[in-house]
PDB file of C-alpha atoms and ligand atoms in Angstrom:
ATOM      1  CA  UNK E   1       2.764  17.895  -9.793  1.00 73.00           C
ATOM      2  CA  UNK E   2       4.985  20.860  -9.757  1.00 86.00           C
ATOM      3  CA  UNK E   3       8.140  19.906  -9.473  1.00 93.00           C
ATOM      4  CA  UNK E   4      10.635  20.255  -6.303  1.00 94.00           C
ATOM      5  CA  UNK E   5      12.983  22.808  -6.088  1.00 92.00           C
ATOM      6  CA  UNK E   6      15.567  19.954  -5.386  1.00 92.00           C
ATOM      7  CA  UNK E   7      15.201  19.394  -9.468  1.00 91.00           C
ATOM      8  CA  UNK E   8      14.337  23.248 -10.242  1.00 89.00           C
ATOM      9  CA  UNK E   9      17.374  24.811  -8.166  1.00 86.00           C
ATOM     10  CA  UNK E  10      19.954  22.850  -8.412  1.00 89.00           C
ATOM     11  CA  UNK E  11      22.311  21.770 -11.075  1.00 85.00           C
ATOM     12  CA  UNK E  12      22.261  18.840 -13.519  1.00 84.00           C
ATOM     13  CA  UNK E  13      24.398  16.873 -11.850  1.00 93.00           C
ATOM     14  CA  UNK E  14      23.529  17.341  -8.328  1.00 93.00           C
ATOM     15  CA  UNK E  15      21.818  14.116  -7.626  1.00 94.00           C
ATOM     16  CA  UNK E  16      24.679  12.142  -8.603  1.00 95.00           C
ATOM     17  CA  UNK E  17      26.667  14.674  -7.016  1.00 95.00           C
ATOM     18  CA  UNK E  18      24.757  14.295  -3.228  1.00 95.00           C
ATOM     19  CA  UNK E  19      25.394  10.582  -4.015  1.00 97.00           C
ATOM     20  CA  UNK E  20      28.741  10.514  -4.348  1.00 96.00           C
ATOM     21  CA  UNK E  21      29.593  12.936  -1.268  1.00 96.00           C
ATOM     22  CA  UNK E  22      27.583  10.546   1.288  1.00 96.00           C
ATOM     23  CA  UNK E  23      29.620   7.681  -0.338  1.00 96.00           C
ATOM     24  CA  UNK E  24      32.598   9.609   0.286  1.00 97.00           C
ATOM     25  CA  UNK E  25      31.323  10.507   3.622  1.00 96.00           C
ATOM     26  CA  UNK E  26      31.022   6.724   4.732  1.00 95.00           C
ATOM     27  CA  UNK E  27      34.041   5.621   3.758  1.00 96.00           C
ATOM     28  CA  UNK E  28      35.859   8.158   5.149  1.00 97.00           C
ATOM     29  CA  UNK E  29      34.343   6.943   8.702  1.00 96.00           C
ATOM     30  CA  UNK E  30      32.365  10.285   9.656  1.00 96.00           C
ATOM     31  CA  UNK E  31      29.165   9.585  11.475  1.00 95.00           C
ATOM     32  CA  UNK E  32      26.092   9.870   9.533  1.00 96.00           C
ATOM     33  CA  UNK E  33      23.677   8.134  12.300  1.00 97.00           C
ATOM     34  CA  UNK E  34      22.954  10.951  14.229  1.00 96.00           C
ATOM     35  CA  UNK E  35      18.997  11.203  12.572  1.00 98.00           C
ATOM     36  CA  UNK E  36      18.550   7.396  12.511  1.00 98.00           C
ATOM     37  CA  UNK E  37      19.790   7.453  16.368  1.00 98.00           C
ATOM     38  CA  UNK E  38      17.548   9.889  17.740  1.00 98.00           C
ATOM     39  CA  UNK E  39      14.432   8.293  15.446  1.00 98.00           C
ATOM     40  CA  UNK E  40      15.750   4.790  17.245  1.00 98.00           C
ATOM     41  CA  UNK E  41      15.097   6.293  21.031  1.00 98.00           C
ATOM     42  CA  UNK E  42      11.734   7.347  20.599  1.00 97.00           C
ATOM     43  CA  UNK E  43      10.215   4.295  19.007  1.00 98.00           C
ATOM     44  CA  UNK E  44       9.745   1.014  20.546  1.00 97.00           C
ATOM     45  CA  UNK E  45      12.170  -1.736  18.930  1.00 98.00           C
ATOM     46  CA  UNK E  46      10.677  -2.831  15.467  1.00 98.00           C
ATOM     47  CA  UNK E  47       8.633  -0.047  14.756  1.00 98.00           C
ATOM     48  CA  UNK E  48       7.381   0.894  11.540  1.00 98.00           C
ATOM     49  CA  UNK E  49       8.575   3.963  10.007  1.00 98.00           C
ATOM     50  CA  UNK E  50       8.550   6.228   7.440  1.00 98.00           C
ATOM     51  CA  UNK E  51      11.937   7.870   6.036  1.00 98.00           C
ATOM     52  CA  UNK E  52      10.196  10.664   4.053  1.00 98.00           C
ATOM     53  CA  UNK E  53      12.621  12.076   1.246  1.00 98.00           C
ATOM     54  CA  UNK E  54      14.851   9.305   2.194  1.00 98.00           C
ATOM     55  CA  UNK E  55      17.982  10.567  -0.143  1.00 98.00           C
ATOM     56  CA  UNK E  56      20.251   7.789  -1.195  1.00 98.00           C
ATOM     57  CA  UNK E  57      19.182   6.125   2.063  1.00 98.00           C
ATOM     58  CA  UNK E  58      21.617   7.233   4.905  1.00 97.00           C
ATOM     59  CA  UNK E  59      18.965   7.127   7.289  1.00 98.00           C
ATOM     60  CA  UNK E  60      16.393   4.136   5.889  1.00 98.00           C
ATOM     61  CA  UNK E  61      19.309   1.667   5.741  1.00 98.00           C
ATOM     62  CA  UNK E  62      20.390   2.752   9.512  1.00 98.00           C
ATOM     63  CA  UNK E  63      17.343   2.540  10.991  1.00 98.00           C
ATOM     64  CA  UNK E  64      16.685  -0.919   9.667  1.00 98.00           C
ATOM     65  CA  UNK E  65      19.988  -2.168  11.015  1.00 98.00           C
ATOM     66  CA  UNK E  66      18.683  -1.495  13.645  1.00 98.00           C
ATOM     67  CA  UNK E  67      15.895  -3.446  13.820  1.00 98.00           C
ATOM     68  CA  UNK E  68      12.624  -1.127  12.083  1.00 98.00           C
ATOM     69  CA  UNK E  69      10.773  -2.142   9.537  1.00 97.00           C
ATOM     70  CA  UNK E  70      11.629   0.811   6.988  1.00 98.00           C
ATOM     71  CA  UNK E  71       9.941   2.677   4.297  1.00 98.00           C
ATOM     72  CA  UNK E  72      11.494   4.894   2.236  1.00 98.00           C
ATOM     73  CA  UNK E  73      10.266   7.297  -0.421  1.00 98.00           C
ATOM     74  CA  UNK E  74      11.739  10.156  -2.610  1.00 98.00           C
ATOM     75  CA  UNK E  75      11.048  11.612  -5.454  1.00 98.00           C
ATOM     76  CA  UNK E  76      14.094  11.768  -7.437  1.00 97.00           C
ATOM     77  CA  UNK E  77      14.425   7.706  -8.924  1.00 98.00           C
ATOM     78  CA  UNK E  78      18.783   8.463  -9.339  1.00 97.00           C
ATOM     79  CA  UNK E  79      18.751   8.751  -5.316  1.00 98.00           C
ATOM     80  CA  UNK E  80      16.160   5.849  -4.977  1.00 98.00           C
ATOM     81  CA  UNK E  81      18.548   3.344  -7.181  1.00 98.00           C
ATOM     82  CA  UNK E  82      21.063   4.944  -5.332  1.00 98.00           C
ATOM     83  CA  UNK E  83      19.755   4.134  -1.991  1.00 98.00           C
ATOM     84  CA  UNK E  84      18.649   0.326  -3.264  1.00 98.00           C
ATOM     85  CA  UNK E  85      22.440  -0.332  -4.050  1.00 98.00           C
ATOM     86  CA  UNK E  86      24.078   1.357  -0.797  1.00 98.00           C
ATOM     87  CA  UNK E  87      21.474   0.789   1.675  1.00 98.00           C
ATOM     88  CA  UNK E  88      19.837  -2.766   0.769  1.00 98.00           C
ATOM     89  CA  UNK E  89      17.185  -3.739   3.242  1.00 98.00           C
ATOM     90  CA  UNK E  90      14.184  -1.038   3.335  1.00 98.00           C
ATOM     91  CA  UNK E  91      11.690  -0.455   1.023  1.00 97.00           C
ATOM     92  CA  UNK E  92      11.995   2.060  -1.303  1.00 98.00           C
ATOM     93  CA  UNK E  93       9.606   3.508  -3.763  1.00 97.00           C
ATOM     94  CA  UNK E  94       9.382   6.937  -5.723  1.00 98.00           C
ATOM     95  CA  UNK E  95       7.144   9.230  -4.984  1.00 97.00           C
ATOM     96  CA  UNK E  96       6.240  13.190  -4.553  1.00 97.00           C
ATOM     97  CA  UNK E  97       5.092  13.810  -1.174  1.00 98.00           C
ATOM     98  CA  UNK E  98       2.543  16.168  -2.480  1.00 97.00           C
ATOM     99  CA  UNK E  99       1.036  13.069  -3.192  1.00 97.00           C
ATOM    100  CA  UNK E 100       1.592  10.908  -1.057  1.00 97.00           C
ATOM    101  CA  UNK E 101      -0.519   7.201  -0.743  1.00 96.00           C
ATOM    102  CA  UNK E 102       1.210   4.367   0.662  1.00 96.00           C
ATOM    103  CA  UNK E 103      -1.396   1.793   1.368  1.00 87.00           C
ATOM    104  CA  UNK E 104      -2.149  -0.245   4.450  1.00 73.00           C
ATOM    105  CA  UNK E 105       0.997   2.201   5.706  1.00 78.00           C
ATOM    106  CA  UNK E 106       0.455   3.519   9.091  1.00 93.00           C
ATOM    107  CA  UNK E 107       3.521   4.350  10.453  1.00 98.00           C
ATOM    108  CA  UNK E 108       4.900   4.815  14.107  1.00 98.00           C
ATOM    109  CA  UNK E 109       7.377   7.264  13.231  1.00 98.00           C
ATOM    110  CA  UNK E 110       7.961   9.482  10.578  1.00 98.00           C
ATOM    111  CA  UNK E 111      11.526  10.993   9.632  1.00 98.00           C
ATOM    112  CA  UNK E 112      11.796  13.974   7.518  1.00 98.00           C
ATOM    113  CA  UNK E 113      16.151  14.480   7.532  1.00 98.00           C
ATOM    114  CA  UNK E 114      18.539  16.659   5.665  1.00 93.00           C
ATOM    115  CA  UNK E 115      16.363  20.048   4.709  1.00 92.00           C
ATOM    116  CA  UNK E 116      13.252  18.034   2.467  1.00 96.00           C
ATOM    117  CA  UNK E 117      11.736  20.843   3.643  1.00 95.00           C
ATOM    118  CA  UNK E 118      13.710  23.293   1.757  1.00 93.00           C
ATOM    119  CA  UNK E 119      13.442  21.202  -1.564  1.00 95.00           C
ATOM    120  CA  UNK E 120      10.238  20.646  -2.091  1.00 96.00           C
ATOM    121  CA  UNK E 121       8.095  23.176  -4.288  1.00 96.00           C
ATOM    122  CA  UNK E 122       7.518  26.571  -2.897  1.00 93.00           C
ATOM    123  CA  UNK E 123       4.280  26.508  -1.380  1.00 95.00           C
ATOM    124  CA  UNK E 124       3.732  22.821  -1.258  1.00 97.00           C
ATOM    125  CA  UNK E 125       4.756  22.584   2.801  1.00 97.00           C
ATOM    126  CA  UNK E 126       1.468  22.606   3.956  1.00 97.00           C
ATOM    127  CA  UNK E 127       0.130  19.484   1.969  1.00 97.00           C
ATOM    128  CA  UNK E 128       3.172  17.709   2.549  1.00 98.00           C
ATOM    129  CA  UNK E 129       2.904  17.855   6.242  1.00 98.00           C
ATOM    130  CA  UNK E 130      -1.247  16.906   5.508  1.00 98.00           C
ATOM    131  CA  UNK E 131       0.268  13.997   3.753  1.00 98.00           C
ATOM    132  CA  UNK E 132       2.462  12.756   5.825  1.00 98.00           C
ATOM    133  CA  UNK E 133       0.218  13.376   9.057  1.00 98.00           C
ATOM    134  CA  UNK E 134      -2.309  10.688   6.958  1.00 97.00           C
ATOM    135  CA  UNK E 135       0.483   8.139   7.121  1.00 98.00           C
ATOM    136  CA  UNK E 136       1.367   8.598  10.988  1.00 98.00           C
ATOM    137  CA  UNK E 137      -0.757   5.780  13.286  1.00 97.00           C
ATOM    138  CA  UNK E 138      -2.707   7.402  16.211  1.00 96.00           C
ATOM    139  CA  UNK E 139      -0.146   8.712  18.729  1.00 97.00           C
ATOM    140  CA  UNK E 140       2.542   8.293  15.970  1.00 98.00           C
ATOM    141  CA  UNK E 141       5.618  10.432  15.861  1.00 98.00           C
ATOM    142  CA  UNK E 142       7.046  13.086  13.305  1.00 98.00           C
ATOM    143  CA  UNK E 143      10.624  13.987  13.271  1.00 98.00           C
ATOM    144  CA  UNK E 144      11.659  17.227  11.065  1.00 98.00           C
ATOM    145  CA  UNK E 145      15.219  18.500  10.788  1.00 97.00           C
ATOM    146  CA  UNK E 146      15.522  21.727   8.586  1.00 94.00           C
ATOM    147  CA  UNK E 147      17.649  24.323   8.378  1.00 94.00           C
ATOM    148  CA  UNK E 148      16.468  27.706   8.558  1.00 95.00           C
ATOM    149  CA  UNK E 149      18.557  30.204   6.797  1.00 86.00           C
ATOM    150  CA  UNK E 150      16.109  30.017   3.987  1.00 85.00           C
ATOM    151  CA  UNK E 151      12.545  31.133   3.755  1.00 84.00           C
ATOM    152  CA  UNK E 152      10.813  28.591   5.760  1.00 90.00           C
ATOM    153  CA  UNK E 153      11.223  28.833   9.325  1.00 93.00           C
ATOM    154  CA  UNK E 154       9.579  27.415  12.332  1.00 96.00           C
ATOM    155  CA  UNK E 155       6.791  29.796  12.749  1.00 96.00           C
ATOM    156  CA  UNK E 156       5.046  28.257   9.179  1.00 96.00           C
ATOM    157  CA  UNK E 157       5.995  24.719  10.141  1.00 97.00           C
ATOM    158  CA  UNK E 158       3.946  24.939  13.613  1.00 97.00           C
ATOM    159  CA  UNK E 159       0.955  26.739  11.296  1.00 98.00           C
ATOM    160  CA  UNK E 160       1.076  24.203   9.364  1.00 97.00           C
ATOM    161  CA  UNK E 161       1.746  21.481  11.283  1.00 98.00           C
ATOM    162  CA  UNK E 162      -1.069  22.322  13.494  1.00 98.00           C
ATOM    163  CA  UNK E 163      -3.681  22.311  10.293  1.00 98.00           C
ATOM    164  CA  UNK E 164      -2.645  19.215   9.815  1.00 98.00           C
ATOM    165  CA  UNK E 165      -3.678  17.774  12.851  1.00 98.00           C
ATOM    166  CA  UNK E 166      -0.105  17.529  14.706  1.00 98.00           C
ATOM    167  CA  UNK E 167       1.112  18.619  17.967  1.00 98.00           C
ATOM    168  CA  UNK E 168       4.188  19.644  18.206  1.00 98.00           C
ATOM    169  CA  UNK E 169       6.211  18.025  21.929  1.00 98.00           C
ATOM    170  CA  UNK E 170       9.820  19.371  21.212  1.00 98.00           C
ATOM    171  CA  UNK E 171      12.059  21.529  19.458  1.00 98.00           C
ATOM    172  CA  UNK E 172      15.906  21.081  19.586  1.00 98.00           C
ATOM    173  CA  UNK E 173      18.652  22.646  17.742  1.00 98.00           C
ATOM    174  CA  UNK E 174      20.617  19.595  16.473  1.00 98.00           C
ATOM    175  CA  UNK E 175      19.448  15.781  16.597  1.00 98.00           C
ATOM    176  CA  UNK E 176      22.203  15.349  18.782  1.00 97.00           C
ATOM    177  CA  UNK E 177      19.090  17.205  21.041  1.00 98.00           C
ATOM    178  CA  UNK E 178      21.037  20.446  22.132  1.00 98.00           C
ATOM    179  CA  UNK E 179      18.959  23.440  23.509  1.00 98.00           C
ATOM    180  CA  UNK E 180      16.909  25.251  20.383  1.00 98.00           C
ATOM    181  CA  UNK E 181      17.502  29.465  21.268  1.00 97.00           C
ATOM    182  CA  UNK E 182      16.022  32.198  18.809  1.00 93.00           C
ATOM    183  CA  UNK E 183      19.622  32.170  17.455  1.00 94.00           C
ATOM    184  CA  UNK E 184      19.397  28.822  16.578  1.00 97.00           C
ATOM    185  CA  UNK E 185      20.006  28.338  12.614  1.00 95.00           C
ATOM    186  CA  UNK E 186      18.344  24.637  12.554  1.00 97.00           C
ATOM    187  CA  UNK E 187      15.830  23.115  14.071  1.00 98.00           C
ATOM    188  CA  UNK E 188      14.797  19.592  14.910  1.00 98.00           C
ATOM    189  CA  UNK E 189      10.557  19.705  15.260  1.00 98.00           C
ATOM    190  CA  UNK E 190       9.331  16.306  17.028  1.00 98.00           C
ATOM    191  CA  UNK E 191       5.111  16.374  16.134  1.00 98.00           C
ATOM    192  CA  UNK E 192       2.813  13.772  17.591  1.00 98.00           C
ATOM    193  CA  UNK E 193      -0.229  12.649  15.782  1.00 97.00           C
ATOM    194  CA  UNK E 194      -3.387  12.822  17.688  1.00 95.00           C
ATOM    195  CA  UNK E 195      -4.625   9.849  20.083  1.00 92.00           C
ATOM    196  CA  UNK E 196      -6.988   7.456  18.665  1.00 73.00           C
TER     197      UNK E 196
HETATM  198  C1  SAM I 201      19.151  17.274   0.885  1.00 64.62           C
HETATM  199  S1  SAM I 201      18.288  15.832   0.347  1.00 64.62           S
HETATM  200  C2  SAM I 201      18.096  14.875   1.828  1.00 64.62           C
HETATM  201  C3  SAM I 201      18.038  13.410   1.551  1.00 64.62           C
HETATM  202  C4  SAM I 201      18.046  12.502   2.804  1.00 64.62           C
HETATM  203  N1  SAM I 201      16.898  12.727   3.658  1.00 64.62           N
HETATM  204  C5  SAM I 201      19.318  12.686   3.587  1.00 64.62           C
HETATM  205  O1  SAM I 201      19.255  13.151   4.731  1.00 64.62           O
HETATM  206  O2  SAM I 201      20.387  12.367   3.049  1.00 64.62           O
HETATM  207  C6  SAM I 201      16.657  16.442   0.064  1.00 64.62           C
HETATM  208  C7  SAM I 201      15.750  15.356  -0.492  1.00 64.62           C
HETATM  209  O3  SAM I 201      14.421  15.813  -0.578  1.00 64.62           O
HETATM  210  C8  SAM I 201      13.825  15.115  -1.666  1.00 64.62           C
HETATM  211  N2  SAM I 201      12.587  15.795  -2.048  1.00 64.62           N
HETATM  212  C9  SAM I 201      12.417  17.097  -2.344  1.00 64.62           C
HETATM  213  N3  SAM I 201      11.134  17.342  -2.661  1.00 64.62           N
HETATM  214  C10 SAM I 201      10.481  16.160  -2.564  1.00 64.62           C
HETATM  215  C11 SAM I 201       9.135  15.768  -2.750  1.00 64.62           C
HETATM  216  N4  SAM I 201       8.208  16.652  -3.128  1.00 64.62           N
HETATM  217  N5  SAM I 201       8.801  14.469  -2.561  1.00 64.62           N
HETATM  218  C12 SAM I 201       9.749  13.565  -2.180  1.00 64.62           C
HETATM  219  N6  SAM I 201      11.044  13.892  -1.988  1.00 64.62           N
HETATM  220  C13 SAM I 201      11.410  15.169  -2.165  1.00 64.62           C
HETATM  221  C14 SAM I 201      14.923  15.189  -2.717  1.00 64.62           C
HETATM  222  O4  SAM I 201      14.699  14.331  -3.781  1.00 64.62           O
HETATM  223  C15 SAM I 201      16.147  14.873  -1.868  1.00 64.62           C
HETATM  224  O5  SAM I 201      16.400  13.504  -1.793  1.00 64.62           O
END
């Protein structure tokens, strides 16, 4: 496995530093639903789904208050335990997306939130979107926000998006579903898996 840049580019203590500012974040009221809210209205109501570099669990734990039966997987076990304590309720389970293998897992929606894209290893986009395609049902949904100030942009997400057997339905600039323009500096990709 070669390891994320989320451990190779960022400080020691930046796990337990992500943790903290989300727990600040929540108790300071600010509204961290806006992913889990957007995954919520294009599933039907217990759907399965996958929250893929699920963080301390913002998104897992909303989307199962709200009714889903969640999965979520990361690959740094500090966020994981983090997620466990703050956002009971889902399952969680570390793992590299690289590698990927849930079993009997085929899920209805996928949610990739808060740049995964931009942490994983250089180079390793394509077979993460391979992997997750594998875990989508027929028909099933993928939901990618990432920012794109940094060196992976749109144009190599539908590439490789595409070689992995998705189609992509919509593009939006925010998951709050404003317009996405060429000026846009983040995008929200929604990718549906093929028929069966
Ligand atoms: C900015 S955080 C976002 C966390 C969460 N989705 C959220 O919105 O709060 C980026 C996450 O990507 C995860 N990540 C990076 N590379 C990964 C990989 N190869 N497999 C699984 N998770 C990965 C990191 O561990 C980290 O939790």
């Amino acid at each position: 496995m070669t390891l994320p840049r989320w451990f190779t580019d960022t400080s020691d203590d930046h796990s337990q530093w992500y943790i903290e500012r989300f727990r600040k974040l929540a108790e300071e009221g600010a509204d961290l639903a806006g992913e889990a809210r957007l995954v919520d209205a294009v599933v039907p109501p217990g759907s399965a789904v996958l929250d893929a570099g699920c963080g301390p669990g913002r998104v897992a734990g909303e989307l199962h208050r709200r009714g889903h039966r969640v999965v979520g997987v990361d690959v740094d076990p500090e966020l994981i335990a983090a997620a466990e304590a703050d956002h009971p309720g889902p399952v969680y389970e570390v793992s590299d997306l690289t590698e990927l293998e849930l079993e009997d897992r085929r899920f209805d929606a996928i949610v990739v939130a808060g740049n995964v894209l931009v942490f994983v290893a250089e180079g390793t986009e394509p077979l993460v979107l391979e992997r997750l395609a594998a875990h989508l049902r027929p028909g099933g949904k993928l939901l990618i926000g990432c920012r794109l100030d940094r060196d992976y942009g749109v144009d190599a997400l539908d590439v490789h998006a595409e070689a992995a057997g998705l189609r992509r339905t919509q593009r939006f600039a925010t998951w709050d579903l404003d317009p996405f323009t060429p000026d846009s500096d983040f995008a929200v990709s929604i990718f549906v898996a093929p028929s069966a």
